[in-house]
Tab-separated table of C-alpha atoms and ligand atoms in Angstrom:
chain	number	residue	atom	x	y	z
A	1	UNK	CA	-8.671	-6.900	-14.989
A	2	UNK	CA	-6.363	-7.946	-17.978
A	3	UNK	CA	-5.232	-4.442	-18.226
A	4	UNK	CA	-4.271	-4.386	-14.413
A	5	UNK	CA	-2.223	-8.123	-15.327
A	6	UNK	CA	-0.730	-6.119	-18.282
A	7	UNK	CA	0.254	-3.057	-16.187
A	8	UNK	CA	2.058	-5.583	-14.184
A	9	UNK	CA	4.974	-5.034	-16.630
A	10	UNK	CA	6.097	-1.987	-15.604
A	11	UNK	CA	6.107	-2.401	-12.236
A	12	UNK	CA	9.720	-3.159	-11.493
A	13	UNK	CA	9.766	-6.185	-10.461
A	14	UNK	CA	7.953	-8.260	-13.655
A	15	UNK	CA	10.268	-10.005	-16.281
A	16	UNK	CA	9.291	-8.695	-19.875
A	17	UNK	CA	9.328	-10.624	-23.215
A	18	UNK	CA	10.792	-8.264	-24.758
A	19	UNK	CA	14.704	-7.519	-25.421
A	20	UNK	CA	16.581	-6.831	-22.433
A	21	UNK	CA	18.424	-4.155	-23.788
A	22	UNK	CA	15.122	-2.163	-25.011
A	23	UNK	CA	14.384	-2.253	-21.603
A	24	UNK	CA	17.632	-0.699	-19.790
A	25	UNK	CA	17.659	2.052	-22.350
A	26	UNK	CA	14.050	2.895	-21.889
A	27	UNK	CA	15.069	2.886	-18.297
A	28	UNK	CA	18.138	5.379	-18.589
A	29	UNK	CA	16.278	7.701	-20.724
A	30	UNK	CA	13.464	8.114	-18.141
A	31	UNK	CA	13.449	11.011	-16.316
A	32	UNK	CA	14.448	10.144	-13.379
A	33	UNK	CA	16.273	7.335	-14.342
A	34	UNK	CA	15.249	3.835	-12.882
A	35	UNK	CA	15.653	0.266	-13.723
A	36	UNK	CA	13.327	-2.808	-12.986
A	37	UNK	CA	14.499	-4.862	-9.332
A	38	UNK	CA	14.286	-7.997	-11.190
A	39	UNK	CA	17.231	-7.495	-12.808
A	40	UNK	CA	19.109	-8.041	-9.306
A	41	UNK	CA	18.278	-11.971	-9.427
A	42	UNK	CA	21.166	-13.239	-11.907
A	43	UNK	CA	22.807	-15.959	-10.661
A	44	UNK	CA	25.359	-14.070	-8.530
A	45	UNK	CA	22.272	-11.819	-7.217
A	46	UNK	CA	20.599	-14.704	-6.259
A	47	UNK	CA	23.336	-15.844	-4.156
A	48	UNK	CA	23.891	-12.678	-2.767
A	49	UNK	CA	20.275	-12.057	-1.806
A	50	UNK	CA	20.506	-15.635	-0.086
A	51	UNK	CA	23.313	-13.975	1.896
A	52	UNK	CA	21.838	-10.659	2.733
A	53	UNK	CA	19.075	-12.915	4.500
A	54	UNK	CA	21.919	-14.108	6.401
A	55	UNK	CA	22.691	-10.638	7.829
A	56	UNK	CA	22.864	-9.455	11.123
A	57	UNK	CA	20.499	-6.375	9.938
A	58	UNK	CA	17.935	-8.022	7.488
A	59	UNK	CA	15.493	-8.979	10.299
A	60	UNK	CA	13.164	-9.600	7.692
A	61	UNK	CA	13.947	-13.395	7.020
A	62	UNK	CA	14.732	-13.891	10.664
A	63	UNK	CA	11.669	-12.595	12.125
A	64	UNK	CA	9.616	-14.572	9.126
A	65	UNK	CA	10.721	-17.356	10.204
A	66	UNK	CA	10.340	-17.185	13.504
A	67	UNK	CA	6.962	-15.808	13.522
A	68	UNK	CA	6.478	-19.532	11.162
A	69	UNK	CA	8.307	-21.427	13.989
A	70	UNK	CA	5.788	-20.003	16.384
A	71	UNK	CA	2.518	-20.077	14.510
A	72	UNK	CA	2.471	-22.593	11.981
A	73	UNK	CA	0.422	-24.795	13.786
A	74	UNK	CA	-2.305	-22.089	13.980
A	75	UNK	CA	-1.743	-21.058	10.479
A	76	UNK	CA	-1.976	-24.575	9.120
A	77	UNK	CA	-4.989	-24.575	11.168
A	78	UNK	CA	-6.553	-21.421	9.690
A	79	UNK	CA	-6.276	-22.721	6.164
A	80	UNK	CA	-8.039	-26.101	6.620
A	81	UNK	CA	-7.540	-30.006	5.259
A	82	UNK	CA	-7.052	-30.561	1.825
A	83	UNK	CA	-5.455	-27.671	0.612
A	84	UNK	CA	-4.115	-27.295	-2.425
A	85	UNK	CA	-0.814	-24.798	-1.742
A	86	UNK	CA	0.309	-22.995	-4.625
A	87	UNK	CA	3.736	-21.244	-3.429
A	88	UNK	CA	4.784	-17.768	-6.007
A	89	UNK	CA	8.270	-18.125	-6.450
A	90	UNK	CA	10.395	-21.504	-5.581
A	91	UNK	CA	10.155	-22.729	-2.235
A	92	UNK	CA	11.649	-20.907	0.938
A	93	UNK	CA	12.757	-24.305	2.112
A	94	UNK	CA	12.267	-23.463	6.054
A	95	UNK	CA	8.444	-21.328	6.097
A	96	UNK	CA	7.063	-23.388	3.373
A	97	UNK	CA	8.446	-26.742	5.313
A	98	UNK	CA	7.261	-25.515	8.616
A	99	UNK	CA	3.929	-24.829	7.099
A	100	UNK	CA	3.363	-28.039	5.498
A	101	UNK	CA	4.621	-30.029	8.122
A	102	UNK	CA	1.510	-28.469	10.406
A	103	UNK	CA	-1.092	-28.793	6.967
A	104	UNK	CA	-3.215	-31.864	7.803
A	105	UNK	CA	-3.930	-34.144	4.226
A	106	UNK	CA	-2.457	-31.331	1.855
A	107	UNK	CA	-3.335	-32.141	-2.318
A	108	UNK	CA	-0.443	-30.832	-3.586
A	109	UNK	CA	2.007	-28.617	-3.354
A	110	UNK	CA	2.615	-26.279	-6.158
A	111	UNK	CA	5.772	-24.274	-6.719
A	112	UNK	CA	5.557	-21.156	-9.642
A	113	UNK	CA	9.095	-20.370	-10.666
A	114	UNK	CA	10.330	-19.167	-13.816
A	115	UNK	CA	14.212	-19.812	-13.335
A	116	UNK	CA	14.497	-23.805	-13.855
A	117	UNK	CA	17.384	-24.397	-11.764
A	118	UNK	CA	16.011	-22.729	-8.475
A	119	UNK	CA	12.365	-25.151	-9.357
A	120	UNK	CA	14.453	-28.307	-9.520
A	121	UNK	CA	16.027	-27.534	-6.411
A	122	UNK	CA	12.233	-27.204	-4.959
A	123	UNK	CA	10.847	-30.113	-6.096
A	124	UNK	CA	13.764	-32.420	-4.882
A	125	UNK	CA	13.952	-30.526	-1.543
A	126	UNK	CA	10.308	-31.148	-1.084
A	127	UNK	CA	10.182	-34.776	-2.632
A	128	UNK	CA	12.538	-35.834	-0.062
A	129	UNK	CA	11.323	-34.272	2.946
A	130	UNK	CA	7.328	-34.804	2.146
A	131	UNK	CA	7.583	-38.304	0.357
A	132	UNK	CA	3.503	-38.649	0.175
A	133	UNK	CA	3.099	-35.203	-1.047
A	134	UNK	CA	2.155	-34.326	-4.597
A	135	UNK	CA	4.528	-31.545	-5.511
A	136	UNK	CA	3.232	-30.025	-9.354
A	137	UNK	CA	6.072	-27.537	-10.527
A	138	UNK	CA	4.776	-24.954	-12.877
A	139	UNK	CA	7.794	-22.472	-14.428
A	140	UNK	CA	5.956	-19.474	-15.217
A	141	UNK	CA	6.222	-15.526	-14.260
A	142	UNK	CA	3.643	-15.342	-11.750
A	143	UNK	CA	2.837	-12.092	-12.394
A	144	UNK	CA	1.473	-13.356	-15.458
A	145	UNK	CA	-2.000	-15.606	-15.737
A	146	UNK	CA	-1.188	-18.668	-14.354
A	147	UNK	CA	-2.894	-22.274	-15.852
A	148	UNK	CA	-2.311	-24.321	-12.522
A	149	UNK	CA	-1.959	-28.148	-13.052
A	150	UNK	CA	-4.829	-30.381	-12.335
A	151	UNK	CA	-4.465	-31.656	-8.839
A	152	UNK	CA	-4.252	-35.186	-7.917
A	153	UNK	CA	-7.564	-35.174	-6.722
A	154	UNK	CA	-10.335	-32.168	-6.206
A	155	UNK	CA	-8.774	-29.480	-3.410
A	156	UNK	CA	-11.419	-28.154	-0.308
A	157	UNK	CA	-9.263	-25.108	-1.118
A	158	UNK	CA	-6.628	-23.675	-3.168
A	159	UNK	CA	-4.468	-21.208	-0.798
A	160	UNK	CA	-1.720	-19.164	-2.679
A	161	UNK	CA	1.563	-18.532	-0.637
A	162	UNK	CA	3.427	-15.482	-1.016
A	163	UNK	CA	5.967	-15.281	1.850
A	164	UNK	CA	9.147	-12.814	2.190
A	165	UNK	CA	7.568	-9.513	1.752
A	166	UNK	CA	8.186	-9.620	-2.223
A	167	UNK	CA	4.749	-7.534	-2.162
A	168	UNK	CA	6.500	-4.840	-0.957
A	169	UNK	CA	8.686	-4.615	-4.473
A	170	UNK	CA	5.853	-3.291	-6.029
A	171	UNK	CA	4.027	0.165	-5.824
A	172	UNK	CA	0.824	0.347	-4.590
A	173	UNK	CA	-0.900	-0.102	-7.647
A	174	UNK	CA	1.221	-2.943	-8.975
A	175	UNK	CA	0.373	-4.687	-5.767
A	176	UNK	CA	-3.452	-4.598	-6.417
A	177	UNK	CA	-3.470	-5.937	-9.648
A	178	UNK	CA	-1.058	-8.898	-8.337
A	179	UNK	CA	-3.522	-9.579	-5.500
A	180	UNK	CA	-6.228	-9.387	-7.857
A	181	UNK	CA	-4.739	-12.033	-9.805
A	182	UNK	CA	-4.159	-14.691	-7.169
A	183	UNK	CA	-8.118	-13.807	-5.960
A	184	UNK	CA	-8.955	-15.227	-9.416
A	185	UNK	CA	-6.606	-17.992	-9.085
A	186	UNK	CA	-7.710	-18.803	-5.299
A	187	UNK	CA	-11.138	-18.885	-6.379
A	188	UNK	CA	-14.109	-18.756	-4.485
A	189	UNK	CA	-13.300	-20.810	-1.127
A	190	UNK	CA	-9.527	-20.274	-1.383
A	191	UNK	CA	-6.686	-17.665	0.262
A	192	UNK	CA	-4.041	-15.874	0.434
A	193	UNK	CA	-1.293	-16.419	2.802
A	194	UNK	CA	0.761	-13.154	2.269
A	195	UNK	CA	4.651	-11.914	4.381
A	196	UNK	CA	4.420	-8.280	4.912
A	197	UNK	CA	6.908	-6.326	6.741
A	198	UNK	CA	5.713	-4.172	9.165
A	199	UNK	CA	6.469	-0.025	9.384
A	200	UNK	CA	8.814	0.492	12.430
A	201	UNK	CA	11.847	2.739	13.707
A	202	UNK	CA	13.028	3.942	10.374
A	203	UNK	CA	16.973	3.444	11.848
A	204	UNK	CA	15.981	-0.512	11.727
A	205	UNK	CA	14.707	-0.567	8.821
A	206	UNK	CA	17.549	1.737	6.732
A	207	UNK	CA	20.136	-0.622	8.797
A	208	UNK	CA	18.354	-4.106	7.151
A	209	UNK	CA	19.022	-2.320	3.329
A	210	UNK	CA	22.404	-1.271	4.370
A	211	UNK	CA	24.160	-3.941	6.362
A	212	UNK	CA	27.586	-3.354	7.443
A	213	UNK	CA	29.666	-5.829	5.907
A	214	UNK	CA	28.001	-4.315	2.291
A	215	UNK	CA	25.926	-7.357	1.041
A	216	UNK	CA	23.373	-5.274	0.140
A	217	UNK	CA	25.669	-2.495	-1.610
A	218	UNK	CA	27.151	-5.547	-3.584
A	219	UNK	CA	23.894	-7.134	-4.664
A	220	UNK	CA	22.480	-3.659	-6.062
A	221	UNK	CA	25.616	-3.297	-7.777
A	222	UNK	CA	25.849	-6.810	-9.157
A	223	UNK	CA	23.025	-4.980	-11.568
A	224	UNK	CA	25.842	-3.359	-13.491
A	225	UNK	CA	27.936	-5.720	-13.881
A	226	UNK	CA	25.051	-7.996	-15.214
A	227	UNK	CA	24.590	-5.422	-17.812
A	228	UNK	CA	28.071	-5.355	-18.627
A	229	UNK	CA	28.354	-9.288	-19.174
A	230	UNK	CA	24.954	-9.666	-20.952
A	231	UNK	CA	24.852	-6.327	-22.487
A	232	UNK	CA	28.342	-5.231	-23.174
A	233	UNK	CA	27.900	-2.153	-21.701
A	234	UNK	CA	30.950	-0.302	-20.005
A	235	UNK	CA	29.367	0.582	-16.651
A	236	UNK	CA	32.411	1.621	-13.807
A	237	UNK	CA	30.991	-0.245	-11.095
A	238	UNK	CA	33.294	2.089	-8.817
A	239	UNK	CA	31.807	4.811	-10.255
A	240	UNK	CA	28.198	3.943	-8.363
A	241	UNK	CA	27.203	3.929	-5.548
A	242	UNK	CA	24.195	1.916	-3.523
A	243	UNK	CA	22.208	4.084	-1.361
A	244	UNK	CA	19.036	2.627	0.175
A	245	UNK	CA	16.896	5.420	2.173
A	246	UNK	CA	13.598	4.781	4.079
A	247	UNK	CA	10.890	7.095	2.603
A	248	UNK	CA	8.791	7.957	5.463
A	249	UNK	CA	5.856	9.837	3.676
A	250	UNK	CA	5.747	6.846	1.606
A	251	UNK	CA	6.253	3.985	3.752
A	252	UNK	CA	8.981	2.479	1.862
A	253	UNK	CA	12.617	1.746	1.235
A	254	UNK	CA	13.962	3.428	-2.515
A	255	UNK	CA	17.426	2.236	-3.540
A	256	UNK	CA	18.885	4.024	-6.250
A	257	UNK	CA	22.847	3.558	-7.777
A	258	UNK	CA	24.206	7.114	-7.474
A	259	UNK	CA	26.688	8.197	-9.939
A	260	UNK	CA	29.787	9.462	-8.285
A	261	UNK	CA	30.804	11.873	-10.731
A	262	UNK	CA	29.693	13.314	-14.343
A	263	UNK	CA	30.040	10.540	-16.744
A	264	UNK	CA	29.111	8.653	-19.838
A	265	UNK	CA	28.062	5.238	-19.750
A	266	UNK	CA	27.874	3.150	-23.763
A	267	UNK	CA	24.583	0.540	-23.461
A	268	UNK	CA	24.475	-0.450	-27.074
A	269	UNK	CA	23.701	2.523	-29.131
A	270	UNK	CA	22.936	4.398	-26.755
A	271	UNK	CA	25.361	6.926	-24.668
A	272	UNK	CA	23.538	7.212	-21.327
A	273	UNK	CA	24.496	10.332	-19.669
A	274	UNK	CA	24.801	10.384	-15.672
A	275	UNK	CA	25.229	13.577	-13.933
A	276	UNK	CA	27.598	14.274	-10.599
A	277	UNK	CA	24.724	12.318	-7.581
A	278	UNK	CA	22.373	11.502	-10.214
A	279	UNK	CA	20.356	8.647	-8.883
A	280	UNK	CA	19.265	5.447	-10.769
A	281	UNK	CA	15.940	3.962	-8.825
A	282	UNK	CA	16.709	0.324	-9.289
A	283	UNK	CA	13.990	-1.040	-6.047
A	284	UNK	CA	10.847	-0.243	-3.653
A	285	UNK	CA	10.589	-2.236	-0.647
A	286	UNK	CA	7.264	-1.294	0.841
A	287	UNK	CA	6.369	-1.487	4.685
A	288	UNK	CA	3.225	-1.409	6.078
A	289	UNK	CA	0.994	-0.908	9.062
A	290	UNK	CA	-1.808	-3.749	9.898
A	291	UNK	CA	-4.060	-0.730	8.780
A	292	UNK	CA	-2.548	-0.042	5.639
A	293	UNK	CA	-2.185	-4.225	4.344
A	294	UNK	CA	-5.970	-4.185	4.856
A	295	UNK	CA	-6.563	-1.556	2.916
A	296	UNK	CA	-4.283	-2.646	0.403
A	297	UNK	CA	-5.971	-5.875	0.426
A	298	UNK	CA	-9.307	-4.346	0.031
A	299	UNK	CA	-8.407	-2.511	-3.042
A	300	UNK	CA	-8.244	-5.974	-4.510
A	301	UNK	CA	-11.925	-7.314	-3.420
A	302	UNK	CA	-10.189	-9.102	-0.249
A	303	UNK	CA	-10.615	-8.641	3.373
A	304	UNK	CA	-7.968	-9.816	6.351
A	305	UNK	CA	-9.298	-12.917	7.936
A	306	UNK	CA	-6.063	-13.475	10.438
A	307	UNK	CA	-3.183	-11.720	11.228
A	308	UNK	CA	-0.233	-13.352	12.796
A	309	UNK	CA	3.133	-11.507	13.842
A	310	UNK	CA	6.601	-12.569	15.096
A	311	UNK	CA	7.052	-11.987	18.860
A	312	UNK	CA	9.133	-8.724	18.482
A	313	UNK	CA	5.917	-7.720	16.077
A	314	UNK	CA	8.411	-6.662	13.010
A	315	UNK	CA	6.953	-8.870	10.141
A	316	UNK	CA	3.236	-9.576	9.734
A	317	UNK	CA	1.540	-12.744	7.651
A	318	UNK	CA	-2.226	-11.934	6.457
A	319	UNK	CA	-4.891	-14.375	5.702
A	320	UNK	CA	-6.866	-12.914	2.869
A	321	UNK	CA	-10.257	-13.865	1.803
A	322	UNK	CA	-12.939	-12.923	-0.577
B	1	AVI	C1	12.839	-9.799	-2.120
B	1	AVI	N1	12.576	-8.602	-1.339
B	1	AVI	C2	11.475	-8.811	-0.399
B	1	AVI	C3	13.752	-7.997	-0.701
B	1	AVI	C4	13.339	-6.707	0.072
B	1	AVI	O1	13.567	-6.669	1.279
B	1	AVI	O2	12.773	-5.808	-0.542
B	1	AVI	C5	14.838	-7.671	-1.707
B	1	AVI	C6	15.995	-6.955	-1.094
B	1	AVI	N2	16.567	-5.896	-1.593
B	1	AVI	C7	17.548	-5.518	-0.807
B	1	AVI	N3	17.601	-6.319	0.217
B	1	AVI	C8	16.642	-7.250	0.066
């Protein structure tokens, strides 16, 4: 089980400890040449990814929430009275509202976040709008083990969120080990409320990872120049390009940053060599059918107790159980 946590730092989409720039030329030397997703979330990526949410094309947030908006009740139902809610990552202000507005007598809400500033923002947001509501930050990775705070007073259940489809950002086996995790977190009466976007016409789904006005091309970009500021590297952002294709053997999105033209890129010591439409995989966004989250789910010792799914039936929430 440890080693499954451990693996978790591979995956793409896990902060590591160690040096940053260990980990970009480790990256560059692979064969082929890929770089973890979580190096998107700067501060700039962060506000672009807010505004790729905002697209036209991204029907994921849209259809999240409104598949919230239209079964929250039911949901809130589902999970019971005195939950505690432990939410990974900090706080997608309208689900995780609509949610607790619907939970009867919640313990506490719990937010895991390990950038400060966006956890702040979470606790205020939900201070103000749920004045009676214990809200226990905890800044952590949580990919990691987490040591959740005692609660005000003793849960029926502990139910981990894990909206927006951020499973999907990690391969298959990544994804098992994380659900794993939150099983022994959950305990034995708690849950798993997970986002999972659903397989569909591949055109949709290519079209929500390359919107027109180029969010999405500037966010995946935004990569480079992060390693220029923090790195000093000499990456010619105009020399890349974003290209995001839907995999359909494998069910998922794969954006790579193709180089446009032979070239020679300084990270440190290193002088990373990019061939003419050599691709960099920088992300995996993974969709799935109902059939294939169960079985995902299973892998991890959990079965599906509900299922709920926006009205156009694009984006799925599970309820998992032991
Ligand atoms: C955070 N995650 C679920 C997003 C996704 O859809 O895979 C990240 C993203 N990458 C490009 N657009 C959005």
């Amino acid at each position: 089980m440890s080693m499954h946590v451990f693996d978790l730092r591979d995956d793409g989409r896990t902060p590591p400890d160690s040096g940053l720039l260990e980990i970009v030329q480790r990256g560059l030397r692979a064969q082929p040449k890929s770089l973890p997703s979580w190096l998107f979330y700067d501060e700039r990526g962060s506000a672009l990814f807010e505004r790729i949410c905002e697209q036209p094309e991204y029907y994921l947030t849209r259809c999240e929430t409104a598949l919230m908006r239209e079964h929250a009740a039911s949901i809130a139902d589902t999970l019971g009275v005195d939950v505690r809610l432990v939410e990974y990552g900090s706080g997608s202000a309208t689900k995780t509202r609509l949610l607790l507005e619907h939970m009867a007598s919640p313990v506490s809400y719990v937010p895991v976040e390990i950038s400060p500033q966006p956890l702040r923002e979470s606790v205020a947001r939900f201070a103000e709008r749920f004045p009676g509501l214990p809200v226990q930050p905890l800044g952590a990775d949580f990919t990691r083990p987490l040591r959740l705070p005692i609660p005000p007073r003793a849960p029926r259940r502990t139910v981990i969120y894990f909206p927006g489809s951020t499973i999907g950002n990690f391969a298959t086996r990544d994804a098992v080990a994380l659900l794993r995790k939150m099983r022994g977190e959950m305990g034995e009466n708690g849950g798993i409320l997970v986002g999972a976007d659903l397989k569909k016409d591949p055109a949709l789904i290519e079209a929500a990872y390359n919107d027109a006005a180029g969010v999405t091309a500037q966010f995946t970009l935004n990569l480079l120049a992060r390693l220029n500021r923090e790195l000093g590297s000499d990456f010619d952002l105009s020399a890349f390009r974003h290209r995001a294709h839907y995999n359909a053997l494998a069910g998922r999105i794969e954006t790579s940053l193709v180089s446009q033209r032979a070239q020679q890129v300084r990270v440190g010591r290193m002088l990373a060599k990019f061939g003419e439409g050599e691709p960099v995989r920088v992300e995996i966004s993974c969709k799935y059918s109902l059939e294939d989250f169960a079985a995902l789910a299973a892998k991890a010792g959990l079965e599906v107790l509900r299922v709920w799914m926006d009205p156009e039936r694009m984006f799925s929430v599970h309820y998992l159980v032991r």
